[in-house]
Short mmCIF file of C-alpha atoms and ligand atoms in Angstrom, two decimals:
data_model
loop_
_atom_site.label_atom_id
_atom_site.label_comp_id
_atom_site.label_asym_id
_atom_site.label_seq_id
_atom_site.Cartn_x
_atom_site.Cartn_y
_atom_site.Cartn_z
CA MET H 640 -76.87 19.27 12.14
CA LYS H 641 -74.55 16.97 10.21
CA HIS H 642 -73.37 17.89 6.71
CA ASP H 643 -71.90 14.63 5.52
CA LEU H 644 -69.12 14.64 8.09
CA TYR H 645 -69.20 18.26 9.18
CA GLU H 646 -71.07 20.35 11.71
CA ASP H 647 -72.42 23.77 10.55
CA GLN H 648 -69.75 25.72 12.42
CA GLU H 649 -67.04 23.58 10.88
CA VAL H 650 -68.34 23.63 7.34
CA GLU H 651 -68.35 27.43 7.35
CA ARG H 652 -64.72 27.53 8.39
CA LEU H 653 -63.20 24.69 6.37
CA ASP H 654 -59.91 25.47 4.71
CA ARG H 655 -60.22 25.79 0.95
CA GLU H 656 -58.75 22.36 0.21
CA ALA H 657 -61.19 20.56 2.52
CA LEU H 658 -64.04 22.62 1.10
CA LYS H 659 -63.08 21.66 -2.45
CA ALA H 660 -62.93 17.98 -1.49
CA LEU H 661 -66.44 18.26 -0.07
CA GLN H 662 -67.64 20.06 -3.19
CA LEU H 663 -66.20 17.33 -5.43
CA LEU H 664 -67.94 14.65 -3.41
CA ARG H 665 -71.24 16.50 -3.68
CA LEU H 666 -70.76 17.37 -7.34
CA LYS H 667 -70.36 13.68 -8.17
CA LYS H 668 -73.55 12.87 -6.27
CA THR H 669 -75.37 15.71 -8.03
CA VAL H 670 -74.24 14.58 -11.48
CA SER H 671 -75.41 11.09 -10.70
CA THR H 672 -78.80 12.45 -9.56
CA ALA H 673 -79.00 14.64 -12.66
CA LEU H 674 -78.40 11.69 -14.93
CA SER H 675 -81.60 10.13 -13.58
CA THR H 676 -83.67 12.99 -15.04
CA PRO H 677 -84.93 12.95 -18.64
CA PHE H 678 -83.57 16.47 -19.19
CA TYR H 679 -79.95 15.86 -18.17
CA LYS H 680 -79.85 12.36 -19.62
CA LYS H 681 -80.36 14.04 -22.97
CA ARG H 682 -78.26 17.13 -22.24
CA LEU H 683 -75.20 15.19 -21.08
CA LYS H 684 -75.37 12.64 -23.88
CA ASP H 685 -72.63 14.17 -26.00
CA THR H 686 -70.35 15.25 -23.17
CA GLY H 687 -68.84 11.89 -22.35
CA ILE H 688 -70.33 12.08 -18.84
CA THR H 689 -72.34 8.93 -18.31
CA SER H 690 -71.89 8.53 -14.56
CA ALA H 691 -70.37 10.26 -11.53
CA LYS H 692 -67.15 8.33 -12.27
CA ASP H 693 -66.54 10.65 -15.21
CA ILE H 694 -66.13 13.59 -12.81
CA HIS H 695 -62.55 13.41 -11.52
CA THR H 696 -61.90 17.00 -10.49
CA LEU H 697 -63.98 20.12 -9.90
CA GLU H 698 -62.68 21.49 -13.21
CA ASP H 699 -64.52 18.67 -14.98
CA ILE H 700 -67.67 20.68 -14.34
CA ARG H 701 -66.68 22.70 -17.42
CA LYS H 702 -67.55 19.73 -19.60
CA ILE H 703 -71.17 20.21 -18.58
CA PRO H 704 -73.20 22.64 -20.73
CA TYR H 705 -74.90 25.61 -19.04
CA THR H 706 -78.55 25.38 -18.05
CA THR H 707 -80.81 28.37 -18.75
CA LYS H 708 -84.28 29.48 -17.71
CA ASP H 709 -85.52 28.41 -21.14
CA ASP H 710 -84.18 24.91 -20.49
CA LEU H 711 -86.17 24.79 -17.26
CA ARG H 712 -89.28 25.86 -19.16
CA GLU H 713 -88.64 23.21 -21.76
CA ALA H 714 -88.35 20.59 -19.00
CA TYR H 715 -91.73 21.62 -17.52
CA PRO H 716 -93.41 19.92 -15.72
CA TYR H 717 -91.42 16.77 -14.84
CA GLY H 718 -88.28 16.80 -17.01
CA LEU H 719 -86.00 17.71 -14.09
CA LEU H 720 -87.65 15.59 -11.44
CA SER H 721 -85.14 13.06 -10.12
CA VAL H 722 -87.16 11.17 -7.51
CA GLU H 723 -90.53 9.42 -7.49
CA LEU H 724 -93.28 12.02 -7.22
CA ASP H 725 -94.40 10.69 -3.84
CA GLU H 726 -90.98 11.63 -2.42
CA VAL H 727 -91.69 15.29 -3.19
CA VAL H 728 -93.11 17.29 -0.30
CA ARG H 729 -93.11 20.82 -1.74
CA MET H 730 -92.83 22.64 -5.03
CA HIS H 731 -92.18 26.25 -5.89
CA ALA H 732 -92.84 27.76 -9.28
CA SER H 733 -92.10 31.05 -10.92
CA SER H 734 -94.16 32.33 -13.78
CA GLY H 735 -91.76 35.00 -14.98
CA THR H 736 -93.28 37.63 -17.21
CA THR H 737 -94.42 35.34 -20.00
CA GLY H 738 -95.00 31.76 -20.93
CA THR H 739 -94.47 28.43 -19.24
CA PRO H 740 -93.54 28.52 -15.57
CA THR H 741 -90.45 26.88 -14.11
CA VAL H 742 -90.92 24.44 -11.27
CA ILE H 743 -88.62 23.17 -8.52
CA TYR H 744 -89.43 20.05 -6.47
CA HIS H 745 -88.14 19.53 -2.95
CA THR H 746 -87.91 16.34 -0.94
CA GLN H 747 -87.99 16.52 2.85
CA ALA H 748 -84.19 16.18 2.88
CA ASP H 749 -83.95 19.13 0.47
CA LEU H 750 -86.11 21.29 2.72
CA ASP H 751 -84.02 20.28 5.74
CA ASN H 752 -80.87 21.34 3.89
CA TRP H 753 -82.41 24.65 2.86
CA THR H 754 -83.57 25.25 6.42
CA ASN H 755 -80.02 24.71 7.65
CA LEU H 756 -78.64 27.16 5.11
CA THR H 757 -81.21 29.65 6.35
CA VAL H 758 -80.23 29.13 9.97
CA ARG H 759 -76.62 29.80 8.99
CA SER H 760 -77.63 32.90 7.01
CA LEU H 761 -79.68 34.34 9.85
CA LYS H 762 -76.94 33.64 12.38
CA ALA H 763 -74.44 35.42 10.13
CA THR H 764 -76.48 38.61 10.54
CA GLY H 765 -76.57 38.27 14.31
CA CYS H 766 -80.13 36.90 14.58
CA HIS H 767 -80.68 34.61 17.56
CA LYS H 768 -83.26 32.89 19.74
CA GLY H 769 -85.40 35.54 21.35
CA ASP H 770 -85.47 37.80 18.28
CA VAL H 771 -88.89 38.62 16.83
CA PHE H 772 -88.87 38.08 13.07
CA GLN H 773 -91.56 39.84 11.05
CA ASN H 774 -91.56 38.30 7.61
CA MET H 775 -92.92 40.88 5.16
CA MET H 776 -92.06 38.87 2.04
CA THR H 777 -94.94 37.29 0.14
CA TYR H 778 -95.84 33.75 1.19
CA GLY H 779 -96.81 31.51 -1.72
CA LEU H 780 -95.17 30.09 -4.80
CA PHE H 781 -92.59 32.89 -4.48
CA THR H 782 -89.81 31.66 -2.22
CA GLY H 783 -89.27 34.91 -0.31
CA GLY H 784 -91.82 34.29 2.46
CA ILE H 785 -91.70 30.60 3.23
CA GLY H 786 -88.00 30.42 2.31
CA LEU H 787 -86.73 32.01 5.52
CA HIS H 788 -89.69 30.96 7.66
CA TYR H 789 -88.54 27.49 8.69
CA GLY H 790 -84.93 28.51 9.33
CA ALA H 791 -86.09 31.40 11.49
CA GLU H 792 -88.24 29.03 13.57
CA LYS H 793 -85.45 26.50 13.84
CA LEU H 794 -83.12 29.19 15.13
CA GLY H 795 -85.70 29.91 17.83
CA MET H 796 -86.90 33.31 16.66
CA LEU H 797 -90.52 34.24 17.20
CA VAL H 798 -91.78 34.29 13.62
CA ILE H 799 -94.60 36.61 12.56
CA PRO H 800 -95.67 35.38 9.10
CA ALA H 801 -97.13 38.76 8.14
CA SER H 802 -96.48 38.37 4.40
CA SER H 803 -96.35 41.47 2.20
CA GLY H 804 -98.62 44.51 2.00
CA ASN H 805 -101.12 45.93 4.49
CA THR H 806 -98.70 48.51 5.81
CA LYS H 807 -100.97 49.64 8.65
CA ARG H 808 -101.12 46.12 10.06
CA GLN H 809 -97.35 45.72 9.66
CA PHE H 810 -96.83 48.73 11.95
CA GLN H 811 -99.28 47.44 14.49
CA LEU H 812 -97.56 44.03 14.59
CA MET H 813 -94.15 45.68 14.83
CA LYS H 814 -95.29 47.72 17.80
CA ASP H 815 -97.39 45.16 19.69
CA PHE H 816 -94.96 42.26 19.34
CA LYS H 817 -91.71 44.26 19.57
CA THR H 818 -90.34 43.09 16.26
CA THR H 819 -86.54 43.14 16.16
CA THR H 820 -85.95 41.84 12.63
CA ILE H 821 -87.77 42.63 9.41
CA HIS H 822 -87.46 40.61 6.22
CA ALA H 823 -88.60 42.67 3.22
CA THR H 824 -87.61 43.97 -0.17
CA PRO H 825 -85.58 47.18 0.06
CA SER H 826 -88.26 49.03 -1.89
CA TYR H 827 -90.90 47.95 0.65
CA MET H 828 -88.66 49.12 3.51
CA LEU H 829 -88.57 52.58 1.93
CA HIS H 830 -92.32 52.52 1.41
CA LEU H 831 -92.85 51.47 5.02
CA TYR H 832 -90.87 54.44 6.26
CA SER H 833 -92.71 56.86 4.01
CA ARG H 834 -96.07 55.82 5.57
CA MET H 835 -94.94 55.73 9.20
CA GLU H 836 -95.81 59.25 10.31
CA GLU H 837 -99.07 59.41 8.41
CA LEU H 838 -100.21 56.16 10.08
CA GLY H 839 -99.48 57.61 13.50
CA TYR H 840 -96.23 55.83 14.38
CA SER H 841 -92.70 56.94 15.15
CA LEU H 842 -89.44 55.04 15.59
CA LYS H 843 -89.88 55.26 19.38
CA ASP H 844 -92.81 52.83 19.09
CA PHE H 845 -90.58 50.04 17.86
CA ASN H 846 -87.77 47.79 19.00
CA LEU H 847 -86.15 47.29 15.60
CA LYS H 848 -82.57 46.11 15.32
CA ARG H 849 -82.10 44.88 11.78
CA ALA H 850 -83.65 44.30 8.38
CA LEU H 851 -82.78 41.56 5.94
CA ILE H 852 -83.28 43.00 2.49
CA GLY H 853 -83.17 41.22 -0.84
CA ALA H 854 -85.03 39.75 -3.80
CA GLU H 855 -84.26 42.77 -5.98
CA PRO H 856 -81.22 44.81 -6.98
CA HIS H 857 -80.47 47.78 -4.78
CA SER H 858 -77.52 50.06 -4.31
CA GLU H 859 -75.30 50.62 -1.28
CA GLU H 860 -76.96 54.05 -1.07
CA VAL H 861 -80.37 52.43 -0.57
CA ARG H 862 -79.01 50.19 2.17
CA GLN H 863 -77.50 53.25 3.82
CA LYS H 864 -80.76 55.12 3.54
CA ILE H 865 -82.72 52.25 5.15
CA GLU H 866 -80.17 52.07 7.96
CA ASP H 867 -80.28 55.82 8.56
CA LEU H 868 -84.06 56.16 8.39
CA PHE H 869 -84.83 53.25 10.72
CA GLN H 870 -81.58 53.46 12.73
CA ILE H 871 -80.93 49.76 12.26
CA ASP H 872 -78.51 47.44 10.44
CA ALA H 873 -79.62 46.25 7.02
CA TYR H 874 -78.14 43.09 5.51
CA ASN H 875 -78.21 42.10 1.86
CA SER H 876 -79.67 38.68 1.06
CA TYR H 877 -79.44 37.02 -2.35
CA GLY H 878 -81.08 33.97 -3.80
CA LEU H 879 -83.21 32.64 -6.63
CA SER H 880 -85.94 30.06 -6.82
CA GLU H 881 -83.92 27.80 -9.13
CA MET H 882 -81.34 27.50 -6.31
CA ASN H 883 -84.06 27.05 -3.63
CA GLY H 884 -84.67 30.77 -2.97
CA PRO H 885 -83.20 33.03 -0.26
CA SER H 886 -80.10 31.82 1.66
CA VAL H 887 -77.85 31.31 -1.35
CA ALA H 888 -75.68 34.25 -0.26
CA PHE H 889 -76.00 36.50 2.77
CA GLU H 890 -74.03 39.30 4.33
CA CYS H 891 -72.48 38.71 7.71
CA THR H 892 -72.22 41.44 10.34
CA GLU H 893 -69.10 42.77 8.59
CA LYS H 894 -71.37 43.92 5.70
CA LYS H 895 -68.64 43.59 3.11
CA GLY H 896 -70.12 41.40 0.40
CA MET H 897 -72.35 38.34 0.66
CA HIS H 898 -71.01 34.93 1.72
CA ILE H 899 -72.12 32.35 -0.75
CA TRP H 900 -72.58 28.98 0.93
CA GLU H 901 -70.07 27.12 -1.20
CA ASP H 902 -70.62 23.74 0.41
CA ALA H 903 -74.12 23.90 -1.12
CA TYR H 904 -73.54 25.99 -4.26
CA TYR H 905 -70.67 25.66 -6.72
CA VAL H 906 -69.83 29.16 -7.94
CA GLU H 907 -68.57 30.26 -11.34
CA THR H 908 -68.60 33.66 -13.01
CA ILE H 909 -68.52 33.93 -16.78
CA ASP H 910 -68.09 36.58 -19.43
CA ARG H 911 -71.61 37.19 -20.65
CA ASN H 912 -70.55 37.45 -24.27
CA SER H 913 -67.91 34.75 -24.70
CA LEU H 914 -69.42 32.59 -21.91
CA GLU H 915 -65.86 31.76 -20.81
CA PRO H 916 -65.12 31.70 -17.06
CA VAL H 917 -63.63 34.91 -15.64
CA ALA H 918 -61.19 35.07 -12.74
CA ASP H 919 -62.22 36.00 -9.20
CA GLY H 920 -62.16 39.77 -8.85
CA THR H 921 -63.55 40.29 -12.36
CA GLU H 922 -67.20 41.09 -12.91
CA GLY H 923 -69.21 38.42 -14.68
CA GLU H 924 -72.50 36.57 -14.84
CA LEU H 925 -72.99 34.28 -11.88
CA VAL H 926 -73.37 30.58 -12.73
CA LEU H 927 -74.46 28.26 -9.94
CA THR H 928 -74.70 24.51 -9.42
CA ILE H 929 -76.73 23.30 -6.47
CA LEU H 930 -74.76 20.58 -4.70
CA VAL H 931 -77.28 19.42 -2.11
CA ARG H 932 -80.67 18.89 -3.72
CA THR H 933 -82.16 15.57 -4.67
CA GLY H 934 -85.61 16.55 -5.99
CA THR H 935 -84.47 18.85 -8.81
CA PRO H 936 -80.76 18.91 -9.66
CA ILE H 937 -79.61 21.94 -11.63
CA LEU H 938 -76.12 22.13 -13.07
CA ARG H 939 -74.32 25.33 -14.14
CA TYR H 940 -77.38 27.58 -14.05
CA ARG H 941 -76.92 30.93 -15.76
CA THR H 942 -78.48 33.32 -13.27
CA LYS H 943 -78.15 36.42 -15.53
CA ASP H 944 -77.02 38.27 -12.39
CA LEU H 945 -73.86 40.36 -12.60
CA THR H 946 -71.45 40.24 -9.70
CA THR H 947 -67.80 39.82 -8.76
CA VAL H 948 -66.41 36.99 -6.65
CA MET H 949 -64.29 38.31 -3.77
CA PRO H 950 -61.64 35.71 -2.92
CA GLU H 951 -60.13 37.55 0.08
CA PRO H 952 -60.90 35.97 3.46
CA CYS H 953 -63.52 37.75 5.57
CA SER H 954 -62.65 38.91 9.06
CA CYS H 955 -65.69 37.03 10.41
CA GLY H 956 -63.73 33.79 9.94
CA ARG H 957 -66.09 32.15 7.46
CA THR H 958 -64.06 30.74 4.60
CA SER H 959 -66.72 30.71 1.90
CA ARG H 960 -66.01 33.33 -0.73
CA ARG H 961 -68.17 36.40 -0.98
CA ILE H 962 -69.88 38.07 -3.92
CA THR H 963 -70.33 41.79 -4.36
CA ARG H 964 -73.83 43.24 -4.40
CA ILE H 965 -75.63 42.33 -7.63
CA LYS H 966 -75.16 45.13 -10.15
CA GLY H 967 -78.27 44.08 -12.07
CA ARG H 968 -79.45 41.36 -14.41
CA THR H 969 -77.88 41.17 -17.82
CA ASP H 970 -81.39 41.52 -19.23
CA ASP H 971 -82.06 44.69 -17.15
CA MET H 972 -79.35 46.55 -18.98
CA LEU H 973 -80.73 49.48 -20.94
CA ILE H 974 -79.10 50.59 -24.13
CA ILE H 975 -79.72 54.29 -24.47
CA ASN H 976 -78.42 55.89 -27.63
CA GLY H 977 -75.85 53.11 -27.75
CA VAL H 978 -74.67 53.52 -24.16
CA ASN H 979 -75.11 50.60 -21.72
CA VAL H 980 -76.81 51.70 -18.52
CA PHE H 981 -77.87 49.74 -15.45
CA PRO H 982 -80.76 51.18 -13.41
CA SER H 983 -78.58 50.61 -10.32
CA GLN H 984 -76.14 53.28 -11.55
CA ILE H 985 -78.89 55.88 -11.61
CA GLU H 986 -80.15 54.75 -8.20
CA GLU H 987 -76.66 55.18 -6.82
CA VAL H 988 -76.61 58.86 -7.80
CA ILE H 989 -80.07 59.89 -6.69
CA MET H 990 -80.23 57.96 -3.41
CA LYS H 991 -77.12 59.77 -2.20
CA MET H 992 -79.03 63.04 -2.20
CA PRO H 993 -80.79 63.72 1.10
CA GLU H 994 -83.62 65.68 -0.55
CA ILE H 995 -84.68 62.64 -2.60
CA GLY H 996 -87.64 60.66 -1.27
CA ASN H 997 -88.17 56.91 -1.19
CA ASN H 998 -89.44 56.09 -4.65
CA TYR H 999 -88.26 56.56 -8.20
CA LEU H 1000 -89.01 55.39 -11.74
CA ILE H 1001 -86.90 55.52 -14.87
CA LYS H 1002 -88.70 55.99 -18.18
CA VAL H 1003 -87.18 55.56 -21.60
CA LYS H 1004 -88.86 56.45 -24.86
CA LYS H 1005 -88.06 57.35 -28.44
CA GLU H 1006 -88.06 61.01 -29.46
CA GLY H 1007 -87.63 60.99 -33.22
CA THR H 1008 -84.64 58.75 -33.76
CA LEU H 1009 -83.13 59.31 -30.33
CA ASP H 1010 -83.73 57.60 -27.00
CA ARG H 1011 -84.84 59.87 -24.17
CA LEU H 1012 -84.19 58.97 -20.52
CA THR H 1013 -86.37 60.59 -17.85
CA ILE H 1014 -85.84 60.11 -14.14
CA HIS H 1015 -88.98 60.55 -12.06
CA THR H 1016 -88.41 60.80 -8.35
CA GLU H 1017 -90.29 61.91 -5.26
CA VAL H 1018 -88.91 64.67 -3.05
CA GLY H 1019 -89.97 66.03 0.34
CA ALA H 1020 -93.26 67.99 0.28
CA GLU H 1021 -91.50 71.07 1.75
CA LEU H 1022 -89.52 71.54 -1.46
CA PHE H 1023 -92.77 72.33 -3.27
CA THR H 1024 -93.75 75.10 -0.89
CA ASP H 1025 -90.34 76.74 -0.52
CA ASP H 1026 -88.52 78.74 -3.10
CA ALA H 1027 -88.83 77.10 -6.56
CA ARG H 1028 -85.13 77.73 -7.01
CA ASP H 1029 -84.44 74.78 -4.66
CA LEU H 1030 -86.31 72.44 -6.98
CA TYR H 1031 -84.52 73.85 -9.97
CA SER H 1032 -81.12 73.46 -8.37
CA LEU H 1033 -81.86 69.88 -7.27
CA LYS H 1034 -82.91 68.98 -10.82
CA SER H 1035 -79.69 70.41 -12.20
CA ARG H 1036 -77.59 68.52 -9.67
CA ILE H 1037 -79.27 65.21 -10.55
CA LYS H 1038 -78.75 65.88 -14.25
CA GLU H 1039 -75.10 66.77 -13.79
CA GLU H 1040 -74.25 63.83 -11.56
CA VAL H 1041 -76.07 61.28 -13.72
CA LYS H 1042 -74.40 62.66 -16.82
CA ALA H 1043 -71.00 62.47 -15.14
CA LEU H 1044 -71.56 58.77 -14.35
CA ILE H 1045 -73.27 57.41 -17.44
CA THR H 1046 -72.53 60.12 -20.02
CA ILE H 1047 -76.22 60.50 -20.87
CA ASN H 1048 -78.09 63.71 -20.29
CA PRO H 1049 -81.35 62.76 -18.58
CA ALA H 1050 -84.57 64.70 -18.15
CA VAL H 1051 -85.61 64.92 -14.49
CA GLU H 1052 -89.13 65.20 -13.08
CA LEU H 1053 -89.61 65.82 -9.36
CA HIS H 1054 -92.86 64.80 -7.69
CA GLU H 1055 -94.56 65.14 -4.33
CA PRO H 1056 -94.49 62.12 -1.98
CA GLY H 1057 -97.03 59.45 -2.96
CA PHE H 1058 -97.11 60.42 -6.65
CA LEU H 1059 -95.32 57.35 -8.03
CA PRO H 1060 -96.85 53.85 -7.97
CA VAL H 1061 -96.29 52.03 -4.67
CA GLN H 1062 -93.83 49.09 -4.86
CA LEU H 1063 -95.09 46.17 -2.81
CA GLY H 1064 -93.44 43.11 -4.39
CA LYS H 1065 -90.29 43.25 -6.47
CA ALA H 1066 -89.99 46.87 -7.49
CA ILE H 1067 -90.47 47.84 -11.12
CA ARG H 1068 -87.98 50.64 -11.61
CA VAL H 1069 -87.96 50.96 -15.38
CA GLU H 1070 -90.67 51.62 -17.93
CA ASP H 1071 -89.21 51.26 -21.36
CA GLU H 1072 -91.74 52.62 -23.81
CA ARG H 1073 -89.57 51.37 -26.63
CA GLY H 1074 -91.15 47.98 -25.95
CA GLN H 1075 -89.66 46.48 -22.77
CA VAL H 1076 -90.70 46.50 -19.12
CA TYR H 1077 -88.18 45.40 -16.45
O1 DLL V 815 -86.08 36.61 -5.22
C1 DLL V 815 -85.42 34.77 -3.82
C2 DLL V 815 -85.19 35.70 -2.68
C3 DLL V 815 -86.24 35.99 -1.84
C4 DLL V 815 -83.95 36.24 -2.45
C5 DLL V 815 -86.04 36.82 -0.76
C6 DLL V 815 -83.74 37.09 -1.36
C7 DLL V 815 -84.77 37.38 -0.52
P1 DLL V 815 -86.69 34.79 -7.53
O2 DLL V 815 -88.05 35.34 -7.42
O3 DLL V 815 -86.48 33.53 -8.30
O4 DLL V 815 -86.10 34.49 -6.11
O5 DLL V 815 -85.78 35.94 -8.15
C8 DLL V 815 -84.40 35.76 -8.26
O6 DLL V 815 -84.01 38.13 -8.01
O7 DLL V 815 -81.83 36.12 -9.99
C9 DLL V 815 -81.85 38.33 -8.90
O8 DLL V 815 -81.99 38.85 -10.21
C10 DLL V 815 -82.87 38.98 -7.99
N1 DLL V 815 -82.35 39.08 -6.62
C11 DLL V 815 -82.59 38.30 -5.58
N2 DLL V 815 -81.94 38.75 -4.48
C12 DLL V 815 -81.24 39.84 -4.86
C13 DLL V 815 -80.36 40.74 -4.20
C14 DLL V 815 -85.89 35.41 -5.10
N3 DLL V 815 -80.06 40.67 -2.91
C15 DLL V 815 -83.75 36.99 -8.84
N4 DLL V 815 -79.81 41.73 -4.95
C16 DLL V 815 -82.26 36.86 -8.88
C17 DLL V 815 -80.09 41.86 -6.26
C18 DLL V 815 -81.49 40.05 -6.24
N5 DLL V 815 -80.92 41.05 -6.92
#
């Protein structure tokens, strides 16, 4: 498939200078497309950018103000549409937790581009023609299901569009059709494993090789756990509906950070307080500009996701930079008695412990004037029948290790398997009784 002048293989291995030249070309086109929308016409009015000619270098992107989720809501329903409506062949929308949805329109060319990015992403993880791809992400307005579907077909995989839920049927499909590759949220992978025995299956029934896991933050420990439980490789996949959906960044078989497809996405990271750009290697909020979409251009989108750009070349030979696993969303950060805590830090500690089961929930509430953090987690049923001292010692270990990492002394509640609510879509890991749910 041609990308302007490049083939896929080539575009992934361009030297940085050639890549930047391609980005500049595409940025100019994108700015010109954006200026045809009511939203950006207004937004760019005071910036001195009236046409693509005003973009001379990639650094000129800094003259463009950031775009936020609220801006997308404000532009609902047609403020960011840059083609005639009859050119649009698909839309995706996200409702978020409250209020007006955000909507993204795709032309056929946009879908073709997204499909190509997906083919590249899948190939990076070793997927190939002949693989059987069971897609356990929800099909619908959410981009997780349909987002990888077309790329998987184009690569020649046998696609099982199972969608999410119905765990019993998932196992049956996995067994009968010899699924090699699962696409699911990491929390659903853990749930799947926890039901396997009870539903009468064992690993010997399957032909699994890999899982592509994403759509929600998860720690390296969770990846490791999924790999160990299923005896497969698990690859991290990142994306967001504003930037199409999955296939923005994907791990390759080296599993050392996610390659972000820079020919399609211009990457910046910024300090979330000053909003100034930070250097590669420094953690910041990811800001993305989509360089190859005609239906809905979005410039300098503040993702709220915290990550670090890794500039070092990857041994796989792809030259696009990588990002580290997402630490969390800036709006997921809990402030507990004045200390900033990301749920991922707690996950990191508990998921390292072999006794801990596959589900957990963090609760925060006020006790008098103080905040109280309680970690609820499931542990193996045998711990409840053996000596109670084992439970006591596990609780103490969790408390000590969490305190060592985040300086807060948590309460810990251990439960039998199946006690906590099942996580089928994006997992809800925090209940903040002080007034927020994450
Ligand atoms: O979750 C798209 C997607 C589907 C990505 C399937 C990967 C796999 P949204 O529903 O718009 O789109 O949610 C996007 O989810 O801004 C992150 O906060 C979070 N997220 C997505 N992937 C990851 C990941 C899809 N691998 C939001 N690690 C993003 C951590 C992730 N967070």
